């Protein structure tokens, strides 16, 4: 029952905050945070049983043969559940301070708890239907949270966009489930995986492709990635929750959970690995063209999830899942630290209007520095171990071009993340500079938190409450140390490898790695240092700092339109699908519906009226008229048979 407690307590918290919000007021935040904390403790207490062979299984009910619903906790779902509730707890605690004073304070925490419940249902279900229900509820919860400030049209548009693109993924998963049920006659994961070896190659590829459509939409893989940067319209804690611990990693979980399927389909592995590699480098390139601090982090999330998808796609399951683990900490830390800056600068999010913030936001300075070092893969920080494990893993599984993409992406990541760090914290404060001098439109001001006062331009920072500082400080520890769980001297006996020893299938590697692991680490470090060097030369030298305003203006004005418009993917989608759908709707509304459909209905009605007029004319009530009709009828009958048509 402990497993059921871990699942349902956040749901109970959501219901309580929603129903009793007007009476709870500020207590709603503490209630919701406690609910997530209880879920985390309950999950942690199941550690021993979950890591035993077979894990923990709780049968809920059976509808009919093959349709058995239950919960399962094994090493994979245990890891996700601990991150969802553990990091989710810290984000909830942070939100108490960040959202203080909002008119919909209780409603916000109701949505947050509901989000945690939906993610827990997704990762704990032992069957496809339960996963699909959790999958859909996560999309619904994200719609509520991204559009939380629904008074702003941009927030509503972003929420709608995220919901629609994720529904596309839902359809893909439903298609795969239909194929599975039709061939396995069961919705249980175990039954599907046991039968996967008997599937023909076309069927297995179709199932994997359908599942991956869902994974690509939820984890913002190209071309279904455009909702992710727009999701920054939500409050900063929402961005941290979606990008670090929960929603965007659901696709990684799905591919890792379905490892037995992918391991039998090389075509599906190539599909997933290719999309992941493409997403990693596209996200990194787009990150170099952003000025909004949250959008920079959003594109970095897109890129890092691409790494994870690439890893689990080609068979480097442990590496891909390891990067999920380390990324959850340093990305949550980066978002929450950016929230400290946004909160301190009266909702300013454009890094061109920052600068010189080390003294004003010292905790944010150290937290972002540690997070940047971790995401860049500097030795000793968590990202170093997990990212290099993916890069080496794709090479060992026979994909040298993905190996090259992974290394190149690491260098670009180092450049744009240190670009963010240098522009934000070095030099002098630029909040009082005319936006036109920075290459900004005059109206380009941050306006994330509707209930807080607009920036006065003075740059005076308001110290955040301890409930905001504490989670950021705590996240620094795993951002540094979590990666050491992946370290081993012989490459096989790390705590991480022992934890997942029986979780993933052991497929034969396509080829021996041409580059040893230590050499990959050195090459990756060299590429990262090169990226940092470029960032230092452009933003951190004395001359760059002396001419920061002019340099930022020139860079803003000279930024390639292709990058500013994110490769025009949104424009393409709008032109082909959105406008195409509107044109099709206009065609139906103006031509087919009134003239064809309604015309057919009106034609049937007119025919009935005309036939009725004809029949009514024959019903005169005169006996002689009826007799005449009978005589004519008899005459016609005799003429037909006597003088009629020859046989």
PDB file of N, CA, C and O in Angstrom, residues 11-21 24 31 110:
ATOM      1  N   UNK A  11      -2.365  13.655  -5.496  1.00  0.00           N
ATOM      2  CA  UNK A  11      -3.721  13.885  -5.999  1.00  0.00           C
ATOM      3  C   UNK A  11      -4.610  14.437  -4.894  1.00  0.00           C
ATOM      4  O   UNK A  11      -5.404  15.369  -5.124  1.00  0.00           O
ATOM      5  N   UNK A  12      -4.475  13.883  -3.691  1.00  0.00           N
ATOM      6  CA  UNK A  12      -5.249  14.397  -2.559  1.00  0.00           C
ATOM      7  C   UNK A  12      -4.885  15.849  -2.267  1.00  0.00           C
ATOM      8  O   UNK A  12      -5.755  16.678  -1.969  1.00  0.00           O
ATOM      9  N   UNK A  13      -3.597  16.176  -2.363  1.00  0.00           N
ATOM     10  CA  UNK A  13      -3.173  17.558  -2.163  1.00  0.00           C
ATOM     11  C   UNK A  13      -3.756  18.489  -3.203  1.00  0.00           C
ATOM     12  O   UNK A  13      -4.170  19.612  -2.892  1.00  0.00           O
ATOM     13  N   UNK A  14      -3.809  18.025  -4.460  1.00  0.00           N
ATOM     14  CA  UNK A  14      -4.385  18.844  -5.532  1.00  0.00           C
ATOM     15  C   UNK A  14      -5.860  19.116  -5.278  1.00  0.00           C
ATOM     16  O   UNK A  14      -6.336  20.247  -5.436  1.00  0.00           O
ATOM     17  N   UNK A  15      -6.598  18.070  -4.870  1.00  0.00           N
ATOM     18  CA  UNK A  15      -8.030  18.232  -4.605  1.00  0.00           C
ATOM     19  C   UNK A  15      -8.259  19.187  -3.432  1.00  0.00           C
ATOM     20  O   UNK A  15      -9.137  20.054  -3.470  1.00  0.00           O
ATOM     21  N   UNK A  16      -7.450  19.037  -2.389  1.00  0.00           N
ATOM     22  CA  UNK A  16      -7.607  19.892  -1.215  1.00  0.00           C
ATOM     23  C   UNK A  16      -7.317  21.352  -1.552  1.00  0.00           C
ATOM     24  O   UNK A  16      -8.051  22.262  -1.147  1.00  0.00           O
ATOM     25  N   UNK A  17      -6.240  21.601  -2.304  1.00  0.00           N
ATOM     26  CA  UNK A  17      -5.905  22.981  -2.661  1.00  0.00           C
ATOM     27  C   UNK A  17      -6.967  23.592  -3.564  1.00  0.00           C
ATOM     28  O   UNK A  17      -7.270  24.783  -3.466  1.00  0.00           O
ATOM     29  N   UNK A  18      -7.530  22.777  -4.435  1.00  0.00           N
ATOM     30  CA  UNK A  18      -8.559  23.287  -5.349  1.00  0.00           C
ATOM     31  C   UNK A  18      -9.863  23.584  -4.602  1.00  0.00           C
ATOM     32  O   UNK A  18     -10.478  24.632  -4.800  1.00  0.00           O
ATOM     33  N   UNK A  19     -10.264  22.654  -3.744  1.00  0.00           N
ATOM     34  CA  UNK A  19     -11.563  22.791  -3.083  1.00  0.00           C
ATOM     35  C   UNK A  19     -11.517  23.778  -1.921  1.00  0.00           C
ATOM     36  O   UNK A  19     -12.489  24.495  -1.665  1.00  0.00           O
ATOM     37  N   UNK A  20     -10.390  23.809  -1.201  1.00  0.00           N
ATOM     38  CA  UNK A  20     -10.317  24.618   0.017  1.00  0.00           C
ATOM     39  C   UNK A  20      -9.422  25.838  -0.136  1.00  0.00           C
ATOM     40  O   UNK A  20      -9.062  26.463   0.864  1.00  0.00           O
ATOM     41  N   UNK A  21      -9.037  26.144  -1.366  1.00  0.00           N
ATOM     42  CA  UNK A  21      -8.113  27.247  -1.600  1.00  0.00           C
ATOM     43  C   UNK A  21      -8.499  28.553  -0.952  1.00  0.00           C
ATOM     44  O   UNK A  21      -7.660  29.206  -0.303  1.00  0.00           O
ATOM     45  N   UNK A  24      -7.666  28.095   2.678  1.00  0.00           N
ATOM     46  CA  UNK A  24      -6.272  27.768   2.983  1.00  0.00           C
ATOM     47  C   UNK A  24      -5.346  28.961   2.764  1.00  0.00           C
ATOM     48  O   UNK A  24      -4.409  29.185   3.527  1.00  0.00           O
ATOM     49  N   UNK A  31       0.761  22.877   2.220  1.00  0.00           N
ATOM     50  CA  UNK A  31       0.038  21.615   2.100  1.00  0.00           C
ATOM     51  C   UNK A  31       0.487  20.850   0.858  1.00  0.00           C
ATOM     52  O   UNK A  31       0.760  19.640   0.912  1.00  0.00           O
ATOM     53  N   UNK A 110      -2.553  23.589  -6.664  1.00  0.00           N
ATOM     54  CA  UNK A 110      -3.417  22.486  -7.073  1.00  0.00           C
ATOM     55  C   UNK A 110      -2.942  21.918  -8.407  1.00  0.00           C
ATOM     56  O   UNK A 110      -2.856  20.693  -8.587  1.00  0.00           O
TER      57      UNK A 110
END
